[in-house]
XYZ file of C-alpha atoms in Angstrom:
653
model
C 0.000 0.000 0.000
C 1.415 3.434 -0.919
C 1.884 6.178 1.661
C -1.072 8.354 0.623
C -3.477 5.399 0.691
C -2.274 4.467 4.162
C -2.762 8.081 5.322
C -6.332 7.991 4.026
C -6.911 4.933 6.230
C -5.293 6.452 9.305
C -6.973 9.880 9.324
C -10.611 8.694 9.770
C -9.530 5.921 12.134
C -7.697 8.326 14.456
C -10.449 10.939 14.180
C -13.054 8.414 15.289
C -10.866 7.371 18.233
C -10.372 11.034 19.262
C -14.076 11.734 18.980
C -14.937 8.723 21.141
C -12.357 9.594 23.799
C -12.726 13.374 24.079
C -16.342 13.925 23.082
C -18.094 10.768 24.263
C -15.859 9.561 27.146
C -15.396 6.053 25.692
C -12.498 4.074 24.230
C -12.467 2.274 20.904
C -8.722 1.661 20.905
C -5.994 1.607 23.528
C -3.728 4.602 24.158
C -0.855 2.442 22.971
C -2.506 1.839 19.593
C -3.547 5.469 19.232
C -0.016 6.753 19.862
C 1.453 4.163 17.484
C -0.946 5.036 14.640
C -0.631 8.780 15.261
C 3.168 8.550 15.057
C 2.858 6.503 11.863
C 0.629 9.182 10.300
C 2.964 12.006 11.362
C 5.948 10.162 9.843
C 4.076 9.578 6.575
C 3.133 13.273 6.396
C 6.764 14.209 6.911
C 7.898 11.686 4.316
C 5.384 12.728 1.625
C 5.019 16.425 2.409
C 1.252 15.893 2.231
C -1.279 16.605 5.004
C -4.811 15.423 4.336
C -7.881 17.457 5.214
C -9.046 16.734 8.768
C -5.742 15.151 9.840
C -5.512 14.942 13.650
C -1.909 16.215 13.402
C -3.268 19.669 12.486
C -6.298 19.820 14.744
C -6.137 20.541 18.445
C -9.320 18.781 19.554
C -13.045 18.230 19.135
C -15.874 20.547 20.045
C -17.494 19.280 23.208
C -21.224 18.585 23.307
C -23.146 20.099 26.214
C -25.596 22.829 27.119
C -22.910 24.963 28.734
C -22.302 28.359 27.090
C -19.327 28.529 24.711
C -16.627 31.170 24.608
C -13.608 31.738 22.355
C -10.187 31.772 24.030
C -8.138 34.954 23.884
C -5.232 32.909 22.527
C -5.389 29.337 21.168
C -4.715 26.485 23.608
C -2.477 24.207 21.594
C -1.419 20.617 22.120
C 2.216 19.822 22.894
C 4.707 18.014 20.743
C 5.928 14.904 22.516
C 8.829 12.528 22.936
C 9.511 9.338 24.866
C 13.301 9.806 24.967
C 14.992 11.716 27.835
C 17.919 12.405 25.475
C 15.516 14.285 23.185
C 14.575 16.547 26.108
C 18.229 17.377 26.689
C 18.701 18.172 23.001
C 15.539 20.288 22.996
C 16.768 22.352 25.977
C 20.164 23.114 24.496
C 21.921 25.759 26.572
C 18.691 26.909 28.200
C 17.286 25.968 31.606
C 13.752 24.717 31.995
C 11.030 23.585 34.368
C 10.115 19.887 34.294
C 6.709 19.199 35.826
C 3.961 16.577 36.021
C 1.621 16.373 33.029
C -1.653 15.822 34.839
C -4.457 13.796 33.274
C -7.669 15.726 33.785
C -9.407 18.664 32.122
C -7.517 21.855 31.238
C -9.158 25.045 32.548
C -8.473 28.771 31.956
C -9.166 31.006 34.968
C -9.574 34.781 34.834
C -9.446 36.989 37.952
C -10.437 40.644 38.039
C -10.102 42.965 41.029
C -8.948 40.050 43.146
C -11.946 37.812 42.512
C -12.601 34.804 40.282
C -14.351 36.271 37.270
C -14.494 33.429 34.754
C -13.512 29.788 34.182
C -13.487 28.195 30.723
C -12.558 24.664 29.636
C -10.015 24.041 26.895
C -12.709 22.668 24.571
C -11.320 22.393 21.058
C -8.450 24.768 21.788
C -10.189 27.687 20.095
C -13.558 27.625 21.886
C -14.254 26.283 25.370
C -17.208 25.929 27.734
C -17.883 28.427 30.505
C -17.912 26.551 33.826
C -17.445 29.462 36.273
C -20.123 28.283 38.725
C -18.533 24.846 38.875
C -15.008 26.215 39.347
C -16.225 28.156 42.390
C -16.825 24.842 44.194
C -13.494 23.176 43.311
C -11.929 21.915 46.532
C -8.797 24.081 46.459
C -9.446 27.077 44.180
C -8.990 30.573 45.667
C -12.120 32.646 45.094
C -10.374 35.819 46.219
C -6.680 36.699 45.875
C -4.484 39.576 46.980
C -3.537 40.695 43.473
C -6.070 43.244 42.180
C -5.115 43.381 38.486
C -6.366 41.163 35.652
C -4.916 37.670 35.960
C -5.268 34.856 33.423
C -3.805 31.424 34.154
C -4.165 27.859 32.980
C -4.186 24.659 34.956
C -5.548 21.152 35.159
C -8.690 20.120 36.994
C -8.188 16.594 38.326
C -9.812 14.076 40.634
C -7.368 12.189 42.841
C -7.224 8.404 42.835
C -8.335 8.293 46.493
C -11.461 10.321 45.654
C -12.053 8.295 42.490
C -11.858 5.040 44.467
C -14.156 6.400 47.190
C -16.798 7.464 44.681
C -16.606 4.119 42.895
C -16.870 2.225 46.200
C -20.167 3.995 46.810
C -21.587 2.606 43.555
C -22.723 -0.924 44.333
C -23.118 -1.909 40.669
C -19.592 -2.645 39.467
C -20.539 -2.022 35.847
C -21.868 1.444 36.642
C -18.556 2.556 38.147
C -16.370 5.133 36.438
C -13.544 3.823 34.262
C -10.836 6.308 35.252
C -10.355 9.624 37.106
C -10.167 11.619 33.859
C -13.651 10.587 32.722
C -15.086 11.263 36.171
C -13.376 14.671 36.272
C -14.613 15.605 32.792
C -18.197 14.862 33.763
C -17.852 16.556 37.157
C -16.399 19.795 35.811
C -19.060 20.100 33.104
C -22.112 19.488 35.299
C -25.079 21.802 34.863
C -25.708 21.497 38.627
C -22.624 22.557 40.584
C -23.892 20.807 43.725
C -22.739 17.594 42.042
C -19.366 19.151 41.193
C -18.909 20.197 44.818
C -19.285 16.599 46.019
C -16.616 15.296 43.615
C -13.624 17.004 45.322
C -12.268 18.399 42.029
C -8.854 20.017 42.435
C -7.104 22.621 40.284
C -3.340 22.734 39.713
C -1.947 25.780 37.899
C 0.696 25.127 35.251
C 0.930 28.351 33.169
C 0.514 32.033 33.906
C -0.843 33.696 30.750
C -1.114 37.313 31.877
C -0.782 39.362 35.078
C -0.882 43.098 34.447
C 1.891 45.130 36.012
C 3.848 42.301 37.663
C 7.557 41.915 36.838
C 8.542 38.245 36.798
C 12.111 38.993 35.718
C 11.567 36.966 32.539
C 11.277 33.714 34.536
C 8.584 31.030 34.364
C 9.733 29.759 37.742
C 9.122 33.158 39.341
C 5.639 33.130 37.767
C 4.901 29.773 39.384
C 6.236 30.919 42.765
C 4.086 34.064 42.510
C 0.981 31.973 41.758
C 1.671 29.979 44.922
C 1.911 33.228 46.886
C -1.587 34.091 45.652
C -3.000 30.859 47.076
C -2.949 28.591 44.022
C -1.746 25.021 44.132
C 0.627 24.455 41.237
C 2.032 21.414 39.521
C 5.221 20.182 41.166
C 8.308 21.070 39.107
C 12.054 20.631 39.063
C 14.431 23.163 37.523
C 16.626 21.350 34.977
C 19.416 21.864 32.465
C 20.704 19.734 29.617
C 23.004 17.986 32.117
C 20.340 17.271 34.759
C 17.124 16.634 32.839
C 17.653 12.859 32.440
C 18.260 12.473 36.184
C 15.106 14.517 36.869
C 13.025 12.279 34.574
C 14.273 9.243 36.517
C 13.311 10.917 39.807
C 9.785 11.591 38.527
C 9.473 7.994 37.314
C 10.378 6.671 40.771
C 7.722 8.882 42.364
C 4.775 8.213 40.060
C 3.600 5.225 42.101
C 3.348 7.415 45.212
C 1.211 10.123 43.596
C -2.485 10.335 44.388
C -3.246 12.292 41.223
C -3.433 10.864 37.674
C -0.510 11.772 35.411
C 0.261 10.679 31.867
C 3.783 12.064 31.591
C 5.833 15.233 32.104
C 6.040 18.710 30.558
C 9.286 20.623 29.940
C 9.078 24.423 29.500
C 11.827 26.990 28.966
C 12.315 29.142 32.051
C 13.321 32.108 29.878
C 9.916 33.542 28.872
C 11.179 35.820 26.093
C 13.287 33.067 24.553
C 10.357 30.645 24.520
C 8.034 33.209 22.962
C 10.599 34.101 20.293
C 10.422 30.525 18.966
C 6.784 30.991 17.922
C 4.501 28.030 17.187
C 3.551 25.549 14.525
C -0.047 25.047 13.369
C -0.605 22.724 16.324
C 2.295 22.995 18.792
C 3.850 25.869 20.753
C 7.654 25.736 20.622
C 8.294 26.826 24.211
C 7.166 23.505 25.738
C 7.370 19.799 24.978
C 5.650 16.786 26.560
C 7.426 13.649 27.701
C 5.397 10.434 27.682
C 6.643 7.454 29.634
C 8.268 4.892 27.390
C 6.081 2.027 28.508
C 8.002 -0.973 29.773
C 6.698 -3.845 27.678
C 7.053 -7.586 28.024
C 6.364 -10.309 25.518
C 4.265 -13.268 26.615
C 1.782 -15.877 25.392
C -1.980 -15.455 25.525
C -3.429 -18.501 27.292
C -7.115 -17.788 26.737
C -9.849 -15.149 26.791
C -11.955 -15.258 29.949
C -15.519 -13.981 29.660
C -16.689 -12.191 32.788
C -20.458 -11.746 33.225
C -21.716 -8.741 35.152
C -24.802 -7.540 36.976
C -26.018 -5.613 33.910
C -25.744 -8.530 31.491
C -22.570 -7.197 29.866
C -19.986 -9.956 29.321
C -16.463 -8.539 29.241
C -13.436 -10.193 27.571
C -10.362 -10.489 29.791
C -7.007 -11.637 28.380
C -5.266 -14.230 30.553
C -1.589 -14.732 29.689
C 1.601 -16.275 31.002
C 2.703 -14.136 33.997
C 5.265 -11.410 33.263
C 7.089 -8.854 35.407
C 6.328 -5.228 34.471
C 7.121 -2.051 36.414
C 8.021 -4.026 39.522
C 4.990 -6.337 39.745
C 3.780 -9.583 38.174
C 0.746 -9.372 35.896
C -1.190 -12.159 34.184
C -4.505 -10.527 33.192
C -5.656 -7.462 31.269
C -9.108 -6.232 30.309
C -9.729 -6.057 26.560
C -12.777 -3.792 27.221
C -15.102 -4.903 24.390
C -15.514 -6.995 21.241
C -14.423 -4.170 18.944
C -10.977 -4.010 20.560
C -10.751 -7.819 20.778
C -11.393 -8.101 17.038
C -9.064 -5.223 16.178
C -6.258 -7.038 18.010
C -7.245 -10.371 16.389
C -6.553 -12.122 19.681
C -6.522 -15.914 19.721
C -5.256 -18.539 22.151
C -1.509 -19.085 21.871
C -0.790 -15.714 20.259
C 2.425 -13.941 21.184
C 1.487 -10.552 22.623
C 3.172 -7.574 24.231
C 1.870 -6.273 27.533
C 2.466 -2.904 29.206
C 1.061 -0.793 32.030
C -0.776 2.311 30.855
C 0.762 5.273 32.711
C 2.836 2.653 34.571
C -0.289 1.417 36.426
C -3.006 -0.418 34.449
C -2.090 -3.638 32.536
C -2.952 -3.426 28.832
C -2.368 -5.451 25.672
C 0.054 -3.554 23.416
C 0.428 -5.558 20.226
C -0.531 -8.977 18.961
C 2.549 -10.284 17.174
C 0.973 -13.385 15.618
C -2.693 -12.371 15.113
C -4.296 -15.793 14.812
C -7.763 -14.205 14.987
C -10.714 -14.329 17.387
C -11.663 -17.984 17.390
C -14.544 -18.099 19.808
C -17.119 -15.611 21.030
C -19.419 -17.415 23.469
C -22.895 -18.125 22.147
C -24.089 -18.816 25.675
C -23.529 -16.931 28.937
C -20.704 -18.419 31.072
C -22.931 -18.103 34.156
C -26.439 -19.175 33.142
C -25.827 -20.984 29.835
C -28.512 -18.966 28.076
C -28.092 -17.306 24.676
C -25.791 -14.291 24.258
C -26.243 -11.373 21.909
C -23.795 -8.956 20.266
C -24.956 -5.344 20.435
C -23.369 -2.239 18.912
C -23.686 0.943 20.976
C -22.089 4.042 19.448
C -20.248 1.767 17.011
C -18.671 -0.241 19.848
C -19.566 -3.937 19.861
C -20.087 -5.736 23.163
C -21.424 -9.120 24.247
C -24.536 -9.419 26.423
C -26.487 -12.148 28.180
C -30.164 -11.760 27.278
C -31.505 -13.912 30.113
C -33.326 -11.612 32.595
C -32.982 -14.281 35.288
C -29.218 -14.779 34.872
C -27.730 -15.560 38.287
C -24.668 -13.371 37.553
C -26.465 -10.555 39.336
C -27.171 -12.852 42.274
C -23.528 -13.957 42.432
C -22.291 -10.356 42.406
C -24.818 -9.465 45.102
C -23.604 -12.282 47.363
C -19.981 -11.321 46.621
C -20.635 -7.761 47.785
C -22.350 -8.964 50.951
C -19.430 -11.219 51.995
C -16.707 -8.726 50.979
C -14.238 -7.309 53.486
C -15.977 -3.934 53.931
C -19.358 -5.632 54.353
C -19.775 -8.863 56.380
C -16.156 -9.937 55.830
C -16.822 -13.688 55.447
C -13.511 -15.177 54.377
C -13.447 -18.175 52.032
C -16.366 -17.250 49.768
C -14.923 -16.335 46.387
C -17.234 -15.730 43.417
C -16.314 -19.188 42.135
C -17.383 -20.786 45.445
C -20.570 -18.722 45.570
C -21.387 -19.825 42.037
C -21.040 -23.482 43.114
C -23.200 -22.960 46.201
C -25.943 -21.228 44.191
C -25.845 -23.944 41.517
C -26.223 -26.658 44.200
C -29.137 -24.871 45.849
C -27.326 -23.941 49.071
C -28.017 -20.217 48.633
C -31.252 -18.489 47.653
C -31.072 -15.212 49.563
C -28.508 -13.555 51.842
C -29.853 -15.088 55.062
C -28.958 -18.561 53.718
C -25.287 -17.673 54.247
C -25.857 -18.007 57.985
C -27.250 -21.535 57.584
C -24.624 -23.161 55.405
C -24.074 -25.692 58.193
C -27.176 -27.477 56.830
C -25.112 -28.477 53.800
C -21.844 -29.339 55.504
C -21.688 -32.874 54.119
C -22.579 -31.808 50.578
C -20.027 -28.959 50.670
C -17.265 -31.307 51.742
C -17.854 -33.363 48.577
C -17.306 -30.411 46.204
C -14.059 -30.226 44.251
C -11.376 -28.378 46.196
C -13.643 -28.032 49.239
C -12.794 -30.571 51.908
C -13.636 -30.933 55.590
C -11.065 -28.371 56.705
C -12.373 -25.778 54.238
C -15.927 -26.372 55.497
C -14.844 -25.941 59.081
C -12.997 -22.683 58.321
C -15.901 -21.290 56.319
C -18.522 -22.096 58.952
C -16.316 -20.501 61.603
C -15.970 -17.380 59.426
C -19.761 -17.216 59.131
C -20.159 -17.395 62.903
C -17.526 -14.678 63.358
C -19.397 -12.479 60.865
C -22.525 -12.527 63.044
C -20.828 -9.894 65.215
C -20.852 -6.841 62.998
C -21.643 -3.142 62.657
C -24.925 -1.897 61.245
C -23.130 0.148 58.566
C -21.430 -3.032 57.272
C -24.811 -4.761 56.987
C -26.360 -1.749 55.223
C -23.448 -1.528 52.770
C -23.718 -5.261 52.085
C -27.339 -4.917 50.948
C -26.128 -3.373 47.686
C -28.344 -0.268 47.791
C -27.586 1.888 44.737
C -24.721 4.367 45.329
C -24.204 3.325 48.968
C -20.596 2.508 49.733
C -18.919 2.072 53.127
C -18.533 5.838 53.713
C -22.174 6.638 52.988
C -23.346 3.647 55.010
C -21.439 5.010 58.022
C -22.967 8.473 57.534
C -26.468 7.028 57.387
C -26.038 4.946 60.535
C -24.550 7.914 62.353
C -27.427 10.185 61.264
C -30.065 7.710 62.457
C -28.188 6.740 65.620
C -27.761 3.141 64.480
C -31.528 2.593 64.343
C -32.374 0.462 61.268
C -36.102 1.182 61.626
C -35.505 4.944 61.350
C -33.339 4.404 58.289
C -35.895 2.121 56.686
C -38.682 4.686 57.167
C -36.617 7.784 56.308
C -38.116 10.192 53.794
C -36.184 11.815 50.985
C -36.409 15.148 52.788
C -34.800 13.657 55.905
C -32.088 11.943 53.898
C -30.925 14.958 51.880
C -30.386 16.871 55.120
C -27.508 14.482 55.873
C -24.120 15.854 54.833
C -22.952 13.906 51.778
C -26.390 12.560 50.798
C -27.867 14.184 47.688
C -31.031 13.671 45.685
C -29.774 10.680 43.693
C -28.550 8.734 46.732
C -31.671 9.629 48.715
C -33.919 8.428 45.882
C -32.040 5.124 45.773
C -32.493 4.539 49.504
C -36.195 5.415 49.457
C -36.815 3.201 46.406
C -34.910 0.294 47.986
C -36.925 0.291 51.208
C -40.202 0.902 49.337
C -40.025 -2.749 48.261
C -41.518 -5.170 50.775
C -39.038 -7.937 49.938
C -36.099 -5.635 50.737
C -37.548 -4.645 54.097
C -38.227 -8.312 54.859
C -34.629 -9.191 53.932
C -33.220 -6.558 56.299
C -35.451 -7.757 59.163
C -34.394 -11.373 58.549
C -30.708 -10.448 58.486
C -31.013 -8.456 61.706
C -32.244 -11.649 63.383
C -29.091 -13.460 62.227
C -26.490 -10.948 63.431
C -25.436 -9.104 66.563
C -25.015 -5.375 65.936
C -22.170 -3.748 67.863
C -23.053 -0.571 69.787
C -21.627 2.662 68.363
C -20.482 5.856 70.046
C -21.629 8.728 67.852
C -20.687 11.497 70.261
C -17.361 12.549 68.724
C -17.095 16.102 70.068
C -14.905 15.130 73.052
C -12.865 12.446 71.300
C -9.085 13.043 70.987
C -9.053 13.374 67.187
C -12.307 15.249 66.595
C -11.878 17.681 63.713
C -8.483 16.234 62.715
C -7.707 14.941 59.217
C -4.973 12.357 58.589
C -3.166 10.966 55.544
C -1.436 7.561 55.824
C 1.489 6.523 53.612
C 4.348 4.019 53.654
C 4.622 0.664 55.400
C 3.262 0.004 58.911
C 4.811 -1.767 61.893
C 2.151 -1.717 64.634
C -0.951 -2.283 62.467
C -1.795 -5.147 60.129
C -2.822 -2.757 57.354
C -3.928 0.812 56.669
C -7.603 -0.056 57.168
C -6.858 -1.070 60.757
C -5.113 2.239 61.437
C -7.889 4.132 59.635
C -10.502 2.422 61.822
C -8.667 3.536 64.975
C -8.462 7.136 63.748
C -12.199 7.162 62.975
C -12.953 5.547 66.332
C -11.121 8.463 67.963
C -13.182 11.006 65.993
C -10.725 11.732 63.159
C -10.965 11.430 59.394
C -8.605 9.816 56.854
C -8.098 11.126 53.319
C -5.810 10.092 50.474
C -3.867 13.256 49.678
C -2.014 15.969 51.597
C -3.750 19.361 51.357
C -4.047 22.512 53.398
C -6.842 20.804 55.355
C -4.592 17.915 56.459
C -3.772 17.928 60.177
C -1.117 15.179 60.183
C 0.715 12.908 57.747
C 1.522 9.454 59.169
C 4.694 7.981 57.650
C 7.221 5.881 59.555
C 9.932 7.254 57.262
C 9.511 10.817 58.514
C 12.667 12.072 56.774
C 12.008 10.583 53.331
C 11.823 12.762 50.215
C 8.554 11.208 49.004
C 6.030 13.484 47.325
C 3.654 13.349 50.309
C 6.447 14.227 52.753
C 7.543 17.144 50.549
C 3.984 18.422 50.303
C 3.550 18.175 54.087
C 6.758 20.136 54.679
C 5.686 22.811 52.172
C 2.377 23.212 54.036
C 4.070 22.905 57.467
C 1.998 19.837 58.326
C 3.485 17.588 61.063
C 4.776 14.190 59.890
C 4.206 11.490 62.508
C 5.599 7.998 62.846
C 3.244 5.309 64.173
C 4.857 5.762 67.587
C 4.215 9.519 67.461
C 0.581 8.893 66.506
C -0.005 6.399 69.313
C 1.473 8.863 71.817
C -0.829 11.550 70.406
C -3.908 9.518 71.346
C -2.442 8.296 74.630
C -1.963 4.660 73.621
C 0.924 2.563 74.933
C 3.344 1.230 72.315
């Protein structure tokens, strides 16, 4: 195939992938494939001197679809050229010095301040026109609404949702398939809400990365002085290191060591000339400014053999393909599985058993299939559901093909419901994996959740199951008995009420003083008065308890368990009003959850990231140079060892 013909194939393919990702918050190809095809197109354009109409190499982005008002940017917000080679960064810098900072993975926002107050916030949009989201920006968790500087200030930054917040929000969504795929998608939806009450609950954070204009302020021609000045005005900025040609490679290595410790999503680094005038003198191309360049992590890949495709049924009927391969070591951990997301991607990769594949971790975290080196082809798409054995159906939604079970009575939902109930944050019954639950349901041991407390009726039958001998039965039955002593919030969470995770379950039980009858009869008006409970969550609770069978289930379960008393008077507790962050390894606690439980018992709260609201950081390595320690020192937040913490609450070591 000649170069022009190949370019004609690549342009619409990449455009469709961009449209799906940026405009519709879905993926039709992996980031790895997108980058590979984009680079191929750019190389062909360079080779031929031809750029086709609509090429993604000349367009900054897609217009976003929403009802938010649109506004043109004063100056275009361009994409950045990129490299994966530290040596290329050194060459790019030359004799200049630069600032190397995190490239955060969220939504770029332009803020304008006038007379010391936030005047306007606009999303990047397509680079030329963005969406006005001023009301939403006002409720970002860390944005200054009023600053000391009284002139006109324009700056750019990234709105992000931290992994800890992302995980908390997902934990509160009982339906696994309804959970958000990644922090970027959640942030995009949160920032562009028409109701900023929803935005406020998402803990969106803004990190400044560029000062565009500040009338009358002399920054001595230095980007670094601009960033330091923004901090003095109350903005949180991206973390940066000052680098030269000699030190940039070492700085990249330092960032790469720290990425696993960061609570925020990042997809690389950005290098900018410190000399403002020099950077501006270089001008721009049609798509890229020449004063900055992006560095994307050169993904560590490993070659392995695909063993088989596992088909995982869900509570919604969606059946997801999961690639299972020979274990490989990547980025310091062993991986053997990776989601393939949907049939469209499975078919594009032509994955078949025995194929030689490459595997990598997207942004050094999430296992993904890179390439299929042998492409034997998709040999088998199940015609029946792996759970119920009923017919499956392929459906195309927005041009993405997925596999579904069409049986409304498929027990997959039942299995997932039992799995939630026995999980660690719910009833914590050890020894009941989904595979074991599936066996028990198939053999008629389990019909509803109360049957879990009467598995002793089937002790002899259980002992005859494959891999489930007398000792396993004994351990399981003991775990069931142990689970009878529980907290009401664990039982409520285990019911699987829509949008109720452990945190919300605790809030509900606290609000109703651990009285299940009050919770069951609560009105929507009573529920929305509880901090953290909005209309959607309240509706879900009311609808759940409106069903007689759900009320009967709760009453039956309450007869099976012993609810521990709770002390809800936290005003006089040692840690009331204190917020903690935990990092590093522990010596006196089995895990972080155990330490978190003690902090909450003493009236405190635990969050995932260090902010101005943090009271203490707990890290046994108090002198380390980790990102959390650095942030705590910058904000003058005390760093405690476990011993220091235990002394703080008057506990003996």
